[in-house]
mmCIF file of C-alpha atoms in Angstrom:
data_model
loop_
_atom_site.group_PDB
_atom_site.id
_atom_site.type_symbol
_atom_site.label_atom_id
_atom_site.label_comp_id
_atom_site.label_asym_id
_atom_site.label_seq_id
_atom_site.Cartn_x
_atom_site.Cartn_y
_atom_site.Cartn_z
ATOM 1 C CA MET Y 1059 -8.103 12.177 4.624
ATOM 2 C CA ALA Y 1060 -11.339 10.849 6.053
ATOM 3 C CA ALA Y 1061 -12.959 12.901 8.794
ATOM 4 C CA ASN Y 1062 -13.095 9.799 10.992
ATOM 5 C CA VAL Y 1063 -9.307 9.615 11.446
ATOM 6 C CA ARG Y 1064 -7.239 11.468 14.070
ATOM 7 C CA PHE Y 1065 -3.422 11.495 14.156
ATOM 8 C CA ILE Y 1066 -2.164 12.027 17.703
ATOM 9 C CA ASN Y 1067 1.240 12.656 19.279
ATOM 10 C CA PRO Y 1068 0.513 12.752 23.029
ATOM 11 C CA ASN Y 1069 2.547 15.237 25.055
ATOM 12 C CA THR Y 1070 3.138 12.394 27.528
ATOM 13 C CA LEU Y 1071 5.538 10.753 25.011
ATOM 14 C CA ALA Y 1072 8.898 12.007 23.722
ATOM 15 C CA PRO Y 1073 8.487 14.514 20.863
ATOM 16 C CA GLN Y 1074 9.161 13.286 17.334
ATOM 17 C CA SER Y 1075 8.308 14.494 13.833
ATOM 18 C CA GLY Y 1076 8.589 11.536 11.434
ATOM 19 C CA TYR Y 1077 5.408 9.662 12.299
ATOM 20 C CA SER Y 1078 2.325 9.660 14.508
ATOM 21 C CA TYR Y 1079 2.320 7.732 17.770
ATOM 22 C CA VAL Y 1080 -1.419 7.087 17.681
ATOM 23 C CA VAL Y 1081 -4.012 6.985 14.925
ATOM 24 C CA ASP Y 1082 -7.620 6.867 16.087
ATOM 25 C CA THR Y 1083 -10.282 5.810 13.576
ATOM 26 C CA THR Y 1084 -14.020 5.505 14.054
ATOM 27 C CA GLY Y 1085 -16.685 4.113 11.743
ATOM 28 C CA PRO Y 1086 -18.292 4.073 9.417
ATOM 29 C CA GLY Y 1087 -15.412 3.523 7.096
ATOM 30 C CA ARG Y 1088 -13.402 1.019 5.120
ATOM 31 C CA THR Y 1089 -10.161 -0.488 6.321
ATOM 32 C CA ILE Y 1090 -7.674 -1.595 3.675
ATOM 33 C CA TYR Y 1091 -4.749 -3.928 4.408
ATOM 34 C CA ILE Y 1092 -1.864 -3.887 1.936
ATOM 35 C CA ALA Y 1093 0.567 -6.795 1.878
ATOM 36 C CA GLY Y 1094 4.284 -6.095 2.053
ATOM 37 C CA GLN Y 1095 5.620 -4.355 -1.040
ATOM 38 C CA LEU Y 1096 9.165 -4.727 -2.329
ATOM 39 C CA GLY Y 1097 11.153 -2.629 -4.797
ATOM 40 C CA LEU Y 1098 10.107 -4.767 -7.776
ATOM 41 C CA ASP Y 1099 9.421 -3.606 -11.313
ATOM 42 C CA MET Y 1100 6.683 -5.028 -13.572
ATOM 43 C CA GLU Y 1101 9.059 -7.792 -14.672
ATOM 44 C CA ASN Y 1102 9.341 -8.891 -11.027
ATOM 45 C CA LYS Y 1103 12.972 -7.749 -10.822
ATOM 46 C CA LEU Y 1104 14.500 -5.696 -8.030
ATOM 47 C CA VAL Y 1105 15.161 -2.107 -9.107
ATOM 48 C CA GLY Y 1106 18.544 -0.404 -8.872
ATOM 49 C CA GLY Y 1107 21.834 -2.163 -8.670
ATOM 50 C CA PRO Y 1108 22.815 -4.663 -6.000
ATOM 51 C CA GLY Y 1109 22.695 -2.928 -2.629
ATOM 52 C CA ASP Y 1110 20.776 0.149 -3.901
ATOM 53 C CA PHE Y 1111 18.588 0.645 -0.841
ATOM 54 C CA ARG Y 1112 17.207 4.040 -1.905
ATOM 55 C CA ALA Y 1113 15.983 2.752 -5.293
ATOM 56 C CA GLN Y 1114 14.289 -0.217 -3.644
ATOM 57 C CA ALA Y 1115 12.654 1.926 -0.948
ATOM 58 C CA VAL Y 1116 11.287 4.444 -3.457
ATOM 59 C CA LYS Y 1117 9.951 1.691 -5.727
ATOM 60 C CA ALA Y 1118 8.406 -0.224 -2.798
ATOM 61 C CA ILE Y 1119 6.466 2.895 -1.784
ATOM 62 C CA GLU Y 1120 5.478 3.508 -5.430
ATOM 63 C CA ASN Y 1121 4.167 -0.069 -5.471
ATOM 64 C CA LEU Y 1122 2.284 0.651 -2.257
ATOM 65 C CA LYS Y 1123 0.728 3.689 -3.971
ATOM 66 C CA ALA Y 1124 -0.349 1.493 -6.912
ATOM 67 C CA ALA Y 1125 -1.921 -1.061 -4.561
ATOM 68 C CA LEU Y 1126 -3.795 1.718 -2.752
ATOM 69 C CA ALA Y 1127 -4.982 3.227 -6.049
ATOM 70 C CA SER Y 1128 -6.611 -0.103 -6.945
ATOM 71 C CA VAL Y 1129 -9.198 0.576 -4.198
ATOM 72 C CA GLY Y 1130 -9.481 4.332 -4.695
ATOM 73 C CA ALA Y 1131 -7.004 5.255 -1.957
ATOM 74 C CA ASP Y 1132 -3.655 7.048 -1.785
ATOM 75 C CA LEU Y 1133 -0.861 7.577 0.725
ATOM 76 C CA SER Y 1134 -2.919 10.188 2.591
ATOM 77 C CA ASN Y 1135 -5.329 7.391 3.604
ATOM 78 C CA VAL Y 1136 -2.573 5.312 5.217
ATOM 79 C CA VAL Y 1137 -2.803 5.188 9.011
ATOM 80 C CA LYS Y 1138 -0.116 2.561 9.808
ATOM 81 C CA ILE Y 1139 3.019 1.327 8.083
ATOM 82 C CA THR Y 1140 5.442 -1.395 9.041
ATOM 83 C CA ASN Y 1141 8.879 -1.249 7.439
ATOM 84 C CA TYR Y 1142 11.399 -4.069 7.265
ATOM 85 C CA LEU Y 1143 15.071 -3.273 6.663
ATOM 86 C CA THR Y 1144 17.789 -5.880 6.229
ATOM 87 C CA ASP Y 1145 20.411 -3.356 7.350
ATOM 88 C CA MET Y 1146 19.499 -0.769 9.975
ATOM 89 C CA SER Y 1147 22.355 1.461 8.787
ATOM 90 C CA HIS Y 1148 19.886 2.420 5.992
ATOM 91 C CA ILE Y 1149 17.374 3.906 8.448
ATOM 92 C CA ALA Y 1150 18.378 7.505 7.617
ATOM 93 C CA ILE Y 1151 17.828 6.875 3.888
ATOM 94 C CA TYR Y 1152 14.484 5.248 4.651
ATOM 95 C CA ARG Y 1153 13.425 8.287 6.703
ATOM 96 C CA GLU Y 1154 14.384 10.664 3.867
ATOM 97 C CA VAL Y 1155 12.342 8.652 1.366
ATOM 98 C CA ARG Y 1156 9.389 8.340 3.757
ATOM 99 C CA ASP Y 1157 9.413 12.061 4.528
ATOM 100 C CA GLN Y 1158 9.448 12.922 0.793
ATOM 101 C CA LEU Y 1159 6.563 10.609 -0.105
ATOM 102 C CA PHE Y 1160 4.317 10.673 2.976
ATOM 103 C CA LYS Y 1161 2.931 14.113 3.753
ATOM 104 C CA MET Y 1162 2.010 15.332 7.241
ATOM 105 C CA PRO Y 1163 0.386 14.074 9.301
ATOM 106 C CA ARG Y 1164 2.342 10.879 8.790
ATOM 107 C CA PRO Y 1165 0.958 7.470 9.716
ATOM 108 C CA ALA Y 1166 1.903 5.460 12.770
ATOM 109 C CA SER Y 1167 5.101 3.641 11.856
ATOM 110 C CA THR Y 1168 7.235 0.739 12.956
ATOM 111 C CA ALA Y 1169 10.679 -0.053 11.531
ATOM 112 C CA VAL Y 1170 12.101 -3.523 12.072
ATOM 113 C CA GLY Y 1171 15.613 -4.746 11.353
ATOM 114 C CA ILE Y 1172 15.610 -8.317 10.041
ATOM 115 C CA SER Y 1173 18.263 -10.679 8.724
ATOM 116 C CA GLN Y 1174 16.649 -11.160 5.314
ATOM 117 C CA LEU Y 1175 13.455 -10.846 3.325
ATOM 118 C CA ALA Y 1176 11.740 -13.628 1.368
ATOM 119 C CA ARG Y 1177 13.178 -12.314 -1.923
ATOM 120 C CA PRO Y 1178 16.981 -12.738 -2.266
ATOM 121 C CA GLY Y 1179 18.626 -9.331 -2.634
ATOM 122 C CA ALA Y 1180 15.621 -7.406 -1.285
ATOM 123 C CA LEU Y 1181 16.674 -4.750 1.227
ATOM 124 C CA PHE Y 1182 13.346 -3.150 2.152
ATOM 125 C CA GLU Y 1183 9.678 -4.045 2.464
ATOM 126 C CA ILE Y 1184 6.692 -1.927 3.503
ATOM 127 C CA GLU Y 1185 3.173 -2.978 4.454
ATOM 128 C CA ALA Y 1186 0.288 -0.650 5.259
ATOM 129 C CA ILE Y 1187 -3.164 -0.202 6.694
ATOM 130 C CA ALA Y 1188 -5.357 2.509 5.207
ATOM 131 C CA VAL Y 1189 -8.756 3.876 6.258
ATOM 132 C CA LEU Y 1190 -11.259 5.332 3.813
ATOM 133 C CA PRO Y 1191 -14.594 6.985 4.553
ATOM 134 C CA ALA Y 1192 -17.591 4.680 4.036
ATOM 135 C CA ALA Y 1193 -18.719 6.769 1.057
ATOM 136 C CA ALA Y 1194 -15.460 6.206 -0.842
ATOM 137 C CA ALA Y 1195 -16.416 3.724 -3.530
ATOM 138 C CA ALA Y 1196 -13.751 1.282 -4.552
ATOM 139 C CA LYS Y 1197 -12.549 1.585 -8.114
ATOM 140 C CA PRO Y 1198 -12.119 -1.953 -9.371
ATOM 141 C CA ALA Y 1199 -8.567 -2.806 -10.299
ATOM 142 C CA LYS Y 1200 -7.660 -4.685 -13.427
ATOM 143 C CA ALA Y 1201 -6.758 -8.108 -12.170
ATOM 144 C CA ARG Y 1202 -4.628 -10.610 -14.026
ATOM 145 C CA GLY Y 1203 -5.869 -14.170 -14.278
ATOM 146 C CA THR Y 1204 -9.044 -13.568 -12.291
ATOM 147 C CA ALA Y 1205 -12.255 -15.389 -13.155
ATOM 148 C CA ARG Y 1206 -15.175 -13.283 -14.361
ATOM 149 C CA SER Y 1207 -17.749 -12.250 -11.806
ATOM 150 C CA ALA Y 1208 -21.095 -14.018 -11.640
ATOM 151 C CA LYS Y 1209 -22.730 -10.842 -12.984
ATOM 152 C CA ALA Y 1210 -20.398 -10.766 -16.009
ATOM 153 C CA LYS Y 1211 -20.993 -14.488 -16.649
ATOM 154 C CA ALA Y 1212 -24.781 -14.002 -16.526
ATOM 155 C CA LYS Y 1213 -24.555 -11.065 -18.931
ATOM 156 C CA ALA Y 1214 -22.447 -13.092 -21.370
ATOM 157 C CA LYS Y 1215 -24.882 -16.019 -21.133
ATOM 158 C CA THR Y 1216 -27.828 -13.711 -21.870
ATOM 159 C CA LYS Y 1217 -26.056 -12.355 -24.982
ATOM 160 C CA THR Y 1218 -25.268 -15.885 -26.171
ATOM 161 C CA MET Y 1219 -28.871 -17.014 -25.722
ATOM 162 C CA ALA Y 1220 -30.172 -13.933 -27.536
ATOM 163 C CA GLY Y 1221 -27.790 -14.643 -30.407
ATOM 164 C CA ARG Y 1222 -29.059 -18.257 -30.655
ATOM 165 C CA ARG Y 1223 -32.689 -17.069 -30.774
ATOM 166 C CA LYS Y 1224 -31.908 -14.721 -33.684
ATOM 167 C CA ARG Y 1225 -30.275 -17.513 -35.684
ATOM 168 C CA LYS Y 1226 -33.308 -19.849 -35.388
#
């Protein structure tokens, strides 16, 4: 965890152990925002059988870990999570999964009960904010269908021109 992050549970609020009430970050640093992750496999299918909340929750957090890894981060860098459940009777299962995968100190957390998610059959979604120290260099992720960078295009053009000169 970056030295510029403090997890706080003020003694002026009711005691709890599953999350932090306050996370204080100061610069310099990088802030990473991760869009909501569902329990989807690489074929874009929900994991587990219909109604398998635990399987979806575990996979959603695994997907969150993969998204974080794409910028050189992991769950220990997460300072805030927002969790969406379509059935609040699953809150105990969610807490078990969270407590297994997020180590102490845990991020600030909000759980929201909603009628449905954008994906039919999805039972759980998690989004996150992570903070990395300024010195943590991002490891570029392999992106699908992304155009080459200007630097890569220039390099390719230089090679092509050099090849043409040799042929003349």
